[in-house]
Short mmCIF file of C-alpha atoms and ligand atoms in Angstrom, two decimals:
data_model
loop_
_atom_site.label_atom_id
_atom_site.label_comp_id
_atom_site.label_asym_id
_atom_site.label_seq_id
_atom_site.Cartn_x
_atom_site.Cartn_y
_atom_site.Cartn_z
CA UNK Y 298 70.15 98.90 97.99
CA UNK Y 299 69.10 99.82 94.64
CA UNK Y 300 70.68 98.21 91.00
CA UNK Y 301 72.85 100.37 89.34
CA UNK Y 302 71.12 101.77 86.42
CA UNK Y 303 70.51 99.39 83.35
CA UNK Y 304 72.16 100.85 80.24
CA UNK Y 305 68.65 101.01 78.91
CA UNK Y 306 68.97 98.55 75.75
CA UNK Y 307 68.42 99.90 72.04
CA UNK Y 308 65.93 98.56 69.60
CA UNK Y 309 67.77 97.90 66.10
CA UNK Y 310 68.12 101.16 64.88
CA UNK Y 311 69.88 102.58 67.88
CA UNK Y 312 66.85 104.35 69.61
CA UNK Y 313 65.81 103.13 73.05
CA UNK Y 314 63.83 99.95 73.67
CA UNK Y 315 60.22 101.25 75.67
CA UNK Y 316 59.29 98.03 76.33
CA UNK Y 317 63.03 98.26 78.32
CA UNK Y 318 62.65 101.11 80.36
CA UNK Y 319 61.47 101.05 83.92
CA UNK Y 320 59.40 103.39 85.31
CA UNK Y 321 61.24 106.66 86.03
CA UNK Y 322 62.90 105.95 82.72
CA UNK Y 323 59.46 106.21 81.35
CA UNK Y 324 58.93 109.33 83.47
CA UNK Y 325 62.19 111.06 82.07
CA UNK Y 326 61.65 110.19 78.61
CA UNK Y 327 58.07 111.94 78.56
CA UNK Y 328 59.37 115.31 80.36
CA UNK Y 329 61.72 115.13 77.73
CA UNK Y 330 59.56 115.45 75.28
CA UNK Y 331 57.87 117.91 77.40
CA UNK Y 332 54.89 115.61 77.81
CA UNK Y 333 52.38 115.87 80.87
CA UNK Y 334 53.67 113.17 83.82
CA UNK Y 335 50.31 111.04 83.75
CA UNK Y 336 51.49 110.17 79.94
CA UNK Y 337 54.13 107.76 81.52
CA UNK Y 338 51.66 105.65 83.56
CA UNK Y 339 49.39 105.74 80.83
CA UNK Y 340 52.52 104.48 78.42
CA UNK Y 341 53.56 101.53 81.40
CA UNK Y 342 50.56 100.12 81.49
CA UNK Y 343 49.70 99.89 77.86
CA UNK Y 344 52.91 98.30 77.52
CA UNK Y 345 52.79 95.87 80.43
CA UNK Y 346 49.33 96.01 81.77
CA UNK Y 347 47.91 95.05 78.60
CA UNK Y 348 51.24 94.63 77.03
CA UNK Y 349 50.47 96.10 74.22
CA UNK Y 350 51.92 94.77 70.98
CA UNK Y 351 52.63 98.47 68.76
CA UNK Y 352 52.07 101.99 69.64
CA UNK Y 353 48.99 101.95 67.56
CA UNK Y 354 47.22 99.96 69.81
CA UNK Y 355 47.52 103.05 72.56
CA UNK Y 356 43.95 104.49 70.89
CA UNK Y 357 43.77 106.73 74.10
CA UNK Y 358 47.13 108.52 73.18
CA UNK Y 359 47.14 111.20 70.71
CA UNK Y 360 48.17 110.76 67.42
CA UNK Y 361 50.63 113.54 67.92
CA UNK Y 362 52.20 111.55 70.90
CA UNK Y 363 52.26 108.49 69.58
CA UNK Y 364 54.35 110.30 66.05
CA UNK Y 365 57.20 111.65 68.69
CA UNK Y 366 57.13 108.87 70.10
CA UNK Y 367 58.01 107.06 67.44
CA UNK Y 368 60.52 109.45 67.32
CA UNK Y 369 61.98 109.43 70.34
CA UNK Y 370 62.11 105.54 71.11
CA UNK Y 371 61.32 102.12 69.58
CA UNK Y 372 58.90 99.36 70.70
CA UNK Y 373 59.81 96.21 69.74
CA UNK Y 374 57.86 92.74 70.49
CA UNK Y 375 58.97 89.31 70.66
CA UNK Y 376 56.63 86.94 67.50
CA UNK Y 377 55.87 83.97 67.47
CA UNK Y 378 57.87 81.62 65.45
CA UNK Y 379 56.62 78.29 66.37
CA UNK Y 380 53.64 77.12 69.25
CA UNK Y 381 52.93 73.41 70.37
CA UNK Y 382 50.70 72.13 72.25
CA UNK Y 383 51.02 68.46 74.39
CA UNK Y 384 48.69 66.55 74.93
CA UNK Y 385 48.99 67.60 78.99
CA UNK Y 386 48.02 71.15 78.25
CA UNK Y 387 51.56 72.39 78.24
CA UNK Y 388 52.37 74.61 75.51
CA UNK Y 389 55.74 75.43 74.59
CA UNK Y 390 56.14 79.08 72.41
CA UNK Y 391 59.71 79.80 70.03
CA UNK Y 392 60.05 83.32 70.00
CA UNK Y 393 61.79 85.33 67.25
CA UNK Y 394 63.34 88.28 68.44
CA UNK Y 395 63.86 92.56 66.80
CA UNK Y 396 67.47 90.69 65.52
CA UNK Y 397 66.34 87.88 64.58
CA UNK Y 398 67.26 85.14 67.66
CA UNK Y 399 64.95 82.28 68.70
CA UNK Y 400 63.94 81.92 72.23
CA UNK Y 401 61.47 79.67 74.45
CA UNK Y 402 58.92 79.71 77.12
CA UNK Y 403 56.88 76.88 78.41
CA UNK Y 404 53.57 77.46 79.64
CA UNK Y 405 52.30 74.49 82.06
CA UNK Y 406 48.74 74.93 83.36
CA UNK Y 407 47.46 72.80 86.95
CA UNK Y 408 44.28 73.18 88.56
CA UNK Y 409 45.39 75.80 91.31
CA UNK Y 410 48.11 77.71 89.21
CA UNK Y 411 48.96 78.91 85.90
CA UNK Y 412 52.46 79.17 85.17
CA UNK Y 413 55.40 80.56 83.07
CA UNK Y 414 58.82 79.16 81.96
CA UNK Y 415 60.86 81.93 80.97
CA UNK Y 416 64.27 82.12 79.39
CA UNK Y 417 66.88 84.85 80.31
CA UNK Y 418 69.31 84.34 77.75
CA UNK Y 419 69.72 82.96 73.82
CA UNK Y 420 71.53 80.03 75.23
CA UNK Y 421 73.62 79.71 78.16
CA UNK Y 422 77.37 80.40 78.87
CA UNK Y 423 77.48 77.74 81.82
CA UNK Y 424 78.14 74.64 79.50
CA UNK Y 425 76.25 71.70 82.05
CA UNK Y 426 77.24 68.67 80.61
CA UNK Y 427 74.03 67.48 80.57
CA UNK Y 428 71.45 70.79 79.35
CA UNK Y 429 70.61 70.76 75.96
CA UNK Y 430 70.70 74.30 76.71
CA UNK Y 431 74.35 74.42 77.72
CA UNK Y 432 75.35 73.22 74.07
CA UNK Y 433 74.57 76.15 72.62
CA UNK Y 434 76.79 78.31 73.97
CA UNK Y 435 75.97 81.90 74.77
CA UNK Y 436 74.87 84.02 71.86
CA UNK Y 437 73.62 87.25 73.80
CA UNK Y 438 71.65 88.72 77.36
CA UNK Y 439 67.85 89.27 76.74
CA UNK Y 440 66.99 92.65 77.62
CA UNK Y 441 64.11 93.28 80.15
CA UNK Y 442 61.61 94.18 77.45
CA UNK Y 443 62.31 90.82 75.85
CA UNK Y 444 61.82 89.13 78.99
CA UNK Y 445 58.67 91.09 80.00
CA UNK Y 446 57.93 90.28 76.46
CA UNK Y 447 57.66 86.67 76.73
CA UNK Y 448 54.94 86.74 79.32
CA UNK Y 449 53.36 89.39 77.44
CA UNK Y 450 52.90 87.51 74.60
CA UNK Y 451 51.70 84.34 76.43
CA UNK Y 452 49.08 86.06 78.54
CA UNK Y 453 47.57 87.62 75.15
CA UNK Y 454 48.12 84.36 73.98
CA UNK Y 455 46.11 82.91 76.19
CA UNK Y 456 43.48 85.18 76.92
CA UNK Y 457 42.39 84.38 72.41
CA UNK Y 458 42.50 80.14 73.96
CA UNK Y 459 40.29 81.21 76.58
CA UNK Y 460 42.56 79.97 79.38
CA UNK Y 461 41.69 82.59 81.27
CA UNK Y 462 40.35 86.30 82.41
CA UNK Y 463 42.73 89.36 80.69
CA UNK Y 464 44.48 90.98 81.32
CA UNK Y 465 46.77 88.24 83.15
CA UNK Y 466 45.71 84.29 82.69
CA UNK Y 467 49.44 83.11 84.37
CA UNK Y 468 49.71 83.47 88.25
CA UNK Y 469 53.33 82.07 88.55
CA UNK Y 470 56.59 82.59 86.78
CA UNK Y 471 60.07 80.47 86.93
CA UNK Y 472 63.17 81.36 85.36
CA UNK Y 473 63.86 78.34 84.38
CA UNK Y 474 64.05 78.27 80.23
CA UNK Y 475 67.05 78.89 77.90
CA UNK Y 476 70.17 80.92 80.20
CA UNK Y 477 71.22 81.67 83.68
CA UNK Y 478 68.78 84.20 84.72
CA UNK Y 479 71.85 85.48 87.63
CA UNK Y 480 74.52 85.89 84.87
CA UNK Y 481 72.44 88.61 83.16
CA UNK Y 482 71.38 90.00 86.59
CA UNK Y 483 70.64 93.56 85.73
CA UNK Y 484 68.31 93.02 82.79
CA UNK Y 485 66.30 90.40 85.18
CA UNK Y 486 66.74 92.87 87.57
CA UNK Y 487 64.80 95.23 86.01
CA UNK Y 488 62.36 92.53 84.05
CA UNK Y 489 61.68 91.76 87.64
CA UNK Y 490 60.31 95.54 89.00
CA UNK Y 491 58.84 95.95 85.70
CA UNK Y 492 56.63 92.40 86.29
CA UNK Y 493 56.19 93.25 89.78
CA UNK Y 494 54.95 96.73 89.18
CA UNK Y 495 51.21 98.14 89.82
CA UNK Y 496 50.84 99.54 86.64
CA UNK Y 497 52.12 96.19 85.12
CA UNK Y 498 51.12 92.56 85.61
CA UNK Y 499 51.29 92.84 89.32
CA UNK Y 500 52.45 89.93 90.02
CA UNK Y 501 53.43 89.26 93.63
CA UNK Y 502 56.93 87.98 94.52
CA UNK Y 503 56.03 84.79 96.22
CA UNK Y 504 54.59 83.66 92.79
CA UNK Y 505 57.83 84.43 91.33
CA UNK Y 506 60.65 81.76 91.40
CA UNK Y 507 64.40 82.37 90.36
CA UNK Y 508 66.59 79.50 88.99
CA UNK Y 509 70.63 79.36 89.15
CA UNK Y 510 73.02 76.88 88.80
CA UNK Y 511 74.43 78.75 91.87
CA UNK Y 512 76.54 81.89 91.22
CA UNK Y 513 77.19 82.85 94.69
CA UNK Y 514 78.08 86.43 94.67
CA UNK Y 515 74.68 87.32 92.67
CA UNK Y 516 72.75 84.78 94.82
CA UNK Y 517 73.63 87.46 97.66
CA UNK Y 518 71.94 90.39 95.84
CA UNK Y 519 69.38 88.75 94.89
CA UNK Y 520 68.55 88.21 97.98
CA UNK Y 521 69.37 91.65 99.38
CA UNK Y 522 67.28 93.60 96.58
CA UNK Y 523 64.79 90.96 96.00
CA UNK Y 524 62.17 89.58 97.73
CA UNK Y 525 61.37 86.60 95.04
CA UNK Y 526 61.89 83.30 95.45
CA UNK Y 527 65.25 81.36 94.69
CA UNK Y 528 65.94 77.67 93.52
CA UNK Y 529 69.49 76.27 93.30
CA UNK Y 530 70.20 73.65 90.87
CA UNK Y 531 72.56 71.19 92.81
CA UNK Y 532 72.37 68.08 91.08
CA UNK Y 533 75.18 66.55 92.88
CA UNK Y 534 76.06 65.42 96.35
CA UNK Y 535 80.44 65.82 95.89
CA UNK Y 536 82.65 68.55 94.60
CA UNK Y 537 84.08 65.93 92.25
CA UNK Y 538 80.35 65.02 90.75
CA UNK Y 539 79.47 68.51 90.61
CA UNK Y 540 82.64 69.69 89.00
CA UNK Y 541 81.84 67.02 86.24
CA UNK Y 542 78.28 67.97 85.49
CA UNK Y 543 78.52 71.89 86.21
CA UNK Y 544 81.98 73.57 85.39
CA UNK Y 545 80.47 76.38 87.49
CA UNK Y 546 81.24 74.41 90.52
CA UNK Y 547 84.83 74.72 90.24
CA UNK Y 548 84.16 78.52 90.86
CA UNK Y 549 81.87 78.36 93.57
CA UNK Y 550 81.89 74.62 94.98
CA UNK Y 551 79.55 72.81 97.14
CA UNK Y 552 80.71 74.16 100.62
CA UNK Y 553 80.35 77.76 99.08
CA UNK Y 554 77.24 77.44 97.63
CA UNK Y 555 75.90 75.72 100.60
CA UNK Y 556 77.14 78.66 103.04
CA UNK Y 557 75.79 81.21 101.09
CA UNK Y 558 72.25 79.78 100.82
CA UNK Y 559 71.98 79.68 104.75
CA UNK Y 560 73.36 83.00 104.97
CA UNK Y 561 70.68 84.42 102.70
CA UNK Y 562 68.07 86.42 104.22
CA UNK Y 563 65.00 84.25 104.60
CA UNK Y 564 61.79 85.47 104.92
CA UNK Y 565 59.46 84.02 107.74
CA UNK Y 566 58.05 80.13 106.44
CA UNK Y 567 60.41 80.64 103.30
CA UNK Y 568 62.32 78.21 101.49
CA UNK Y 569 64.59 77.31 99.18
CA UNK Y 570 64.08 75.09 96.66
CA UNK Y 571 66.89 72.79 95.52
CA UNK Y 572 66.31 70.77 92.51
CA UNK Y 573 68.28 67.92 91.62
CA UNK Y 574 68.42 66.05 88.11
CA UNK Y 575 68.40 62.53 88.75
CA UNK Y 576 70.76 61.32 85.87
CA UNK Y 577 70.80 57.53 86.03
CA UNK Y 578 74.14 55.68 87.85
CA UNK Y 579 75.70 58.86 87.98
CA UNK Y 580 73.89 60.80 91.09
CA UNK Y 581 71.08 58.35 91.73
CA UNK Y 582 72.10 55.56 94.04
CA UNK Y 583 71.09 56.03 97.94
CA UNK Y 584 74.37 57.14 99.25
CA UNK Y 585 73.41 60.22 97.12
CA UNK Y 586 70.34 60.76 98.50
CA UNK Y 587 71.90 60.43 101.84
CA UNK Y 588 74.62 63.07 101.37
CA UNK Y 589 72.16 65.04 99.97
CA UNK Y 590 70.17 64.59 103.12
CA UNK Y 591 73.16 65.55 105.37
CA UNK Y 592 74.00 68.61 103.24
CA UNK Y 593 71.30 70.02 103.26
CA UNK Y 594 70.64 69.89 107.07
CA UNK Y 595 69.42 72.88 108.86
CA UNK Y 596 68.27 74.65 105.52
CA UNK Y 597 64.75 75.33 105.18
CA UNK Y 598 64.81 73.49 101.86
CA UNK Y 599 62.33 71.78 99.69
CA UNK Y 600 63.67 69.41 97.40
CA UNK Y 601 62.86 69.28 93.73
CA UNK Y 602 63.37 65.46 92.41
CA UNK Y 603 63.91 66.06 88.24
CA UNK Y 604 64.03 62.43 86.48
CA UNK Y 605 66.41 63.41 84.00
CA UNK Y 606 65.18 63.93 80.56
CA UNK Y 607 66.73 62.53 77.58
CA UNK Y 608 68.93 64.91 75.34
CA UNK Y 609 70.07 62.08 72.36
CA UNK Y 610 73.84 62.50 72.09
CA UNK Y 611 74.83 63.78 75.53
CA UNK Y 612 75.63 60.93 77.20
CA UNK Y 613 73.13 60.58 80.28
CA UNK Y 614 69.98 58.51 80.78
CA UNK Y 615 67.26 58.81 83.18
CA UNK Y 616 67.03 57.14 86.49
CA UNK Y 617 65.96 53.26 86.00
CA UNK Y 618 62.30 52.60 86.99
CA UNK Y 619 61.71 53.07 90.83
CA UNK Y 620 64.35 54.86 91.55
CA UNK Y 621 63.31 58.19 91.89
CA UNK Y 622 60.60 56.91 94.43
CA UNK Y 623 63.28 55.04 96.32
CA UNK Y 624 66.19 58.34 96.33
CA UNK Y 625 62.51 60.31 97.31
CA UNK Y 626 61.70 57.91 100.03
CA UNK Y 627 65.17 57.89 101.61
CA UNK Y 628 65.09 62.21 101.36
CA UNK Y 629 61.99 61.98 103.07
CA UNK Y 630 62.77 59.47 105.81
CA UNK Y 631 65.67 62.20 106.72
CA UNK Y 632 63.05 64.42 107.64
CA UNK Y 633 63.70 66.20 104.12
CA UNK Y 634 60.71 67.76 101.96
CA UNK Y 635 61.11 66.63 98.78
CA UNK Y 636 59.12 65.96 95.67
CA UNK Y 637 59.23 64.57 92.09
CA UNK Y 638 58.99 66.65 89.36
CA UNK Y 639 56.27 65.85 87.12
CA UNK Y 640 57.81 65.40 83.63
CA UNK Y 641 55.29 68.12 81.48
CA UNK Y 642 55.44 68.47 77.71
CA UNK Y 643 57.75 65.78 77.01
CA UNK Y 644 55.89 65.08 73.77
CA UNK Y 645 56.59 68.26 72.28
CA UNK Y 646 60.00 68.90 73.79
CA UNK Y 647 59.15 71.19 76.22
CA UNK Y 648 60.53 69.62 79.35
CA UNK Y 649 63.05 70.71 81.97
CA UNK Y 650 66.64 71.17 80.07
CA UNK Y 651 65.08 70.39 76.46
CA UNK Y 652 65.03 74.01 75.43
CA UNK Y 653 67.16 74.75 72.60
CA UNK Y 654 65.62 76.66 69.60
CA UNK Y 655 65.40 74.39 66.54
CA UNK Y 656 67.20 76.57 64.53
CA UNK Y 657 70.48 76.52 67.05
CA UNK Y 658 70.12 72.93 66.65
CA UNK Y 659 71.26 72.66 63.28
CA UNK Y 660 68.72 71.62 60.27
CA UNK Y 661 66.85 68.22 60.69
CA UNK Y 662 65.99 68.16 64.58
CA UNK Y 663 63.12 65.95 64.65
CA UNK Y 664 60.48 67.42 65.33
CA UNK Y 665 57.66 66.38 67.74
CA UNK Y 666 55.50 63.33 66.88
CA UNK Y 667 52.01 63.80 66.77
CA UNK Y 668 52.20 67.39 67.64
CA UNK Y 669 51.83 69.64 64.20
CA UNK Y 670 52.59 73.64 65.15
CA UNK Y 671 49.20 75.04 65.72
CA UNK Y 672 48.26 77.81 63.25
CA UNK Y 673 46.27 80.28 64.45
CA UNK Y 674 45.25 84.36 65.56
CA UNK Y 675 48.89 85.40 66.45
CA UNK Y 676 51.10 82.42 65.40
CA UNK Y 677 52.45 83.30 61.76
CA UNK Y 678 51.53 79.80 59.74
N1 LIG H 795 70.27 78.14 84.42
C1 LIG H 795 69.35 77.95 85.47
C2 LIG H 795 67.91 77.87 85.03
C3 LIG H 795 67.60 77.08 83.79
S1 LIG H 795 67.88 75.34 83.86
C4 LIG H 795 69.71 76.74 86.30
O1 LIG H 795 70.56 75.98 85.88
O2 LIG H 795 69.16 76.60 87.39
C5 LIG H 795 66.47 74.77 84.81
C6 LIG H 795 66.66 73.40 85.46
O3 LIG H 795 66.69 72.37 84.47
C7 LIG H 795 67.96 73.24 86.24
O4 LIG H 795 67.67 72.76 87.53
C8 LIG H 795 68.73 72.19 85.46
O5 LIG H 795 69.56 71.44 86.31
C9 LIG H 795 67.61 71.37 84.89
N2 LIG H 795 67.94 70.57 83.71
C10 LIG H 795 68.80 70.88 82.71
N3 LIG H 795 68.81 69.90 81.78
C11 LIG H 795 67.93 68.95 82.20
C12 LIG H 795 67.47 67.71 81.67
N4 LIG H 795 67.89 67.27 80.50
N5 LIG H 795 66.56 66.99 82.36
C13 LIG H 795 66.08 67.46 83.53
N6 LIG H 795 66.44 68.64 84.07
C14 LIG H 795 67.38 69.38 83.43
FE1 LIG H 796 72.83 76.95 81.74
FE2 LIG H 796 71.09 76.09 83.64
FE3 LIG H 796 71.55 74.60 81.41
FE4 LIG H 796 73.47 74.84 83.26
S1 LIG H 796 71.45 73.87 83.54
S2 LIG H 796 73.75 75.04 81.02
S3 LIG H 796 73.18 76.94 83.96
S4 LIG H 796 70.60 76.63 81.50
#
């Protein structure tokens, strides 16, 4: 039941990306170089223990290692391009990648959990009529060490704002920034052991949540190889709604979708999460909510309520006021769990289906008001 191997990704120059390579590609590449075993742990978790930003940070590897290593492989690290702060503690990161590309992640902080928004891609392929996301277009896959990377980065980030103990402030991750986290499976594949591993951050896999907008076949591995959680963006109650909003649904429509999510294997008191934009007179109105209800019948599901947030120029508007506690009341009366998605970083454009690196936007994208990018240890002014 294990991936096929990941082509392991090269750094620019051609050499192999470390911060890539899973374990026993660790393991191989020291005997290679006709290293002692232990040198591999040692190498994972200076990498992704205390994800370690350049090989000369690894003070307790000789110099000698560290030159052939250099020779061997690369290491390359996401920087930060851009950090800003809201005024609800969220913090939203741009990062610049080896070639150049700018990425996201959204870090949103709550009394009992500290958590991650990570993107899998430099845009998205999926074109959702309403993701400021989708309008990019896909430029390229992240590789796992550029996913790793981004919660790398944040947890050293974090540690210098004193958000919390090193080596790892965040507790939770979702895939839910730039990309469709299932349509570059086998790099988020292997992001995934490398972020679940011991001799990494550790973290366990009901802290980690994966988002699609519902390709079924990779749904089904997921679950088979996985044990993390998943969350299905539905948004939509009829094949002819969904079709409209998410092109993907004319590949694998409601019925499909549906099927496949109670075929998945469910852990005991698991659930899947099912969020739904509410996009205002065009999914909103209480015959939505209960289809939505019947659909969704006999699936242990939780129900993610996202008031939609505004992308100027695409056409959709959030739901009018009340609405979203009257579609939540009617889920709920249906015996449905169901909640509404607190709207986080809105001020700095850091909310659900607002990521889309400045610089993809095109020149003179406002930028946030009242929120100046932070200078500081780590952020290039
Ligand atoms: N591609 C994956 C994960 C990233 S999108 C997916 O689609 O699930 C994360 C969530 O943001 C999805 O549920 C999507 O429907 C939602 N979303 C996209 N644009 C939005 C917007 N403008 N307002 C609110 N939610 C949005
Ligand atoms: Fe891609 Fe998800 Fe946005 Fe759709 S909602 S375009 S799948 S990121």
């Amino acid at each position: 039941m294990t991936a096929p191997p990941v082509s392991a990704p090269t750094a620019p120059g051609g050499l192999p990306d470390l911060r890539s390579l899973s374990r026993s590609e660790l393991q191989a590449l020291v005997a290679r170089m006709g290293e002692k075993p232990f040198r591999a742990r040692q190498l994972q978790r200076w990498l992704h223990r205390n994800g370690a930003a350049s090989l000369d940070e690894m003070t307790d590897l000789s110099r000698g290692f560290r030159e052939a290593l250099r020779r061997h492989a690369a290491l390359t690290t996401l920087t930060a391009a851009d950090e800003r702060r809201s005024s609800d503690g969220t913090i939203k990161w741009t990062w610049r990648t080896a070639d150049g590309r700018l990425i996201e992640s959204v870090y949103m902080p709550e009394t009992d959990r500290k958590t991650l928004c990570v993107s899998s891609q430099v845009g998205c392929a999926l074109g959702c009529t309403f993701c400021m996301t989708g309008t990019m277009g896909l430029t390229r896959h992240l590789t796992p060490g550029e996913i790793v990377d981004q919660v790398h980065r944040a947890n050293r980030r974090l540690i210098e704002l004193g958000e919390g103990p090193g080596p790892r402030p965040l507790t939770n991750l979702v895939f839910m920034g730039m990309g469709e986290p299932l349509h570059n499976y086998e790099h988020l594949k292997a992001a995934l052991d490398l972020l679940l591993d011991e001799d990494g951050p550790n973290f366990s896999h009901r802290h980690v949540t994966v988002s699609t907008s519902g390709l079924v076949p990779v749904m089904r591995r997921l679950g088979e190889e996985t044990q993390v959680k998943l969350a299905v963006s539905l948004n939509a109650t009829t094949d002819a709604q969904r079709d409209a909003l998410m092109p993907i649904n004319r590949r694998w429509p409601i019925g499909e979708l549906l099927r496949a999510c109670r075929e998945l294997p469910m852990r005991q008191g698991r659930r899947i999460t099912f969020e739904y934009v509410l996009l205002g007179g065009v999914n909103d109105a209480d015959e939505d909510a209960d289809r939505l209800a019947r659909l969704l019948h006999g699936i242990p599901a939780k129900v993610n309520l996202i008031p939609y947030n505004d992308n100027p120029g695409l056409g959709f508007r959030a739901p009018s006021p009340g609405r979203a506690e009257a579609f939540l009341e009617r889920l709920v009366a249906r015996q449905l769990t169901a909640v509404i998605r607190k709207n986080r970083g809105r001020d700095i454009a850091a909310a659900c289906g607002q990521l889309a690196a400045e610089g993809a936007r095109g020149a003179g994208a406002p930028g946030p008001a009242g929120n100046a990018p932070l200078t500081g240890p780590g952020v290039p002014g």
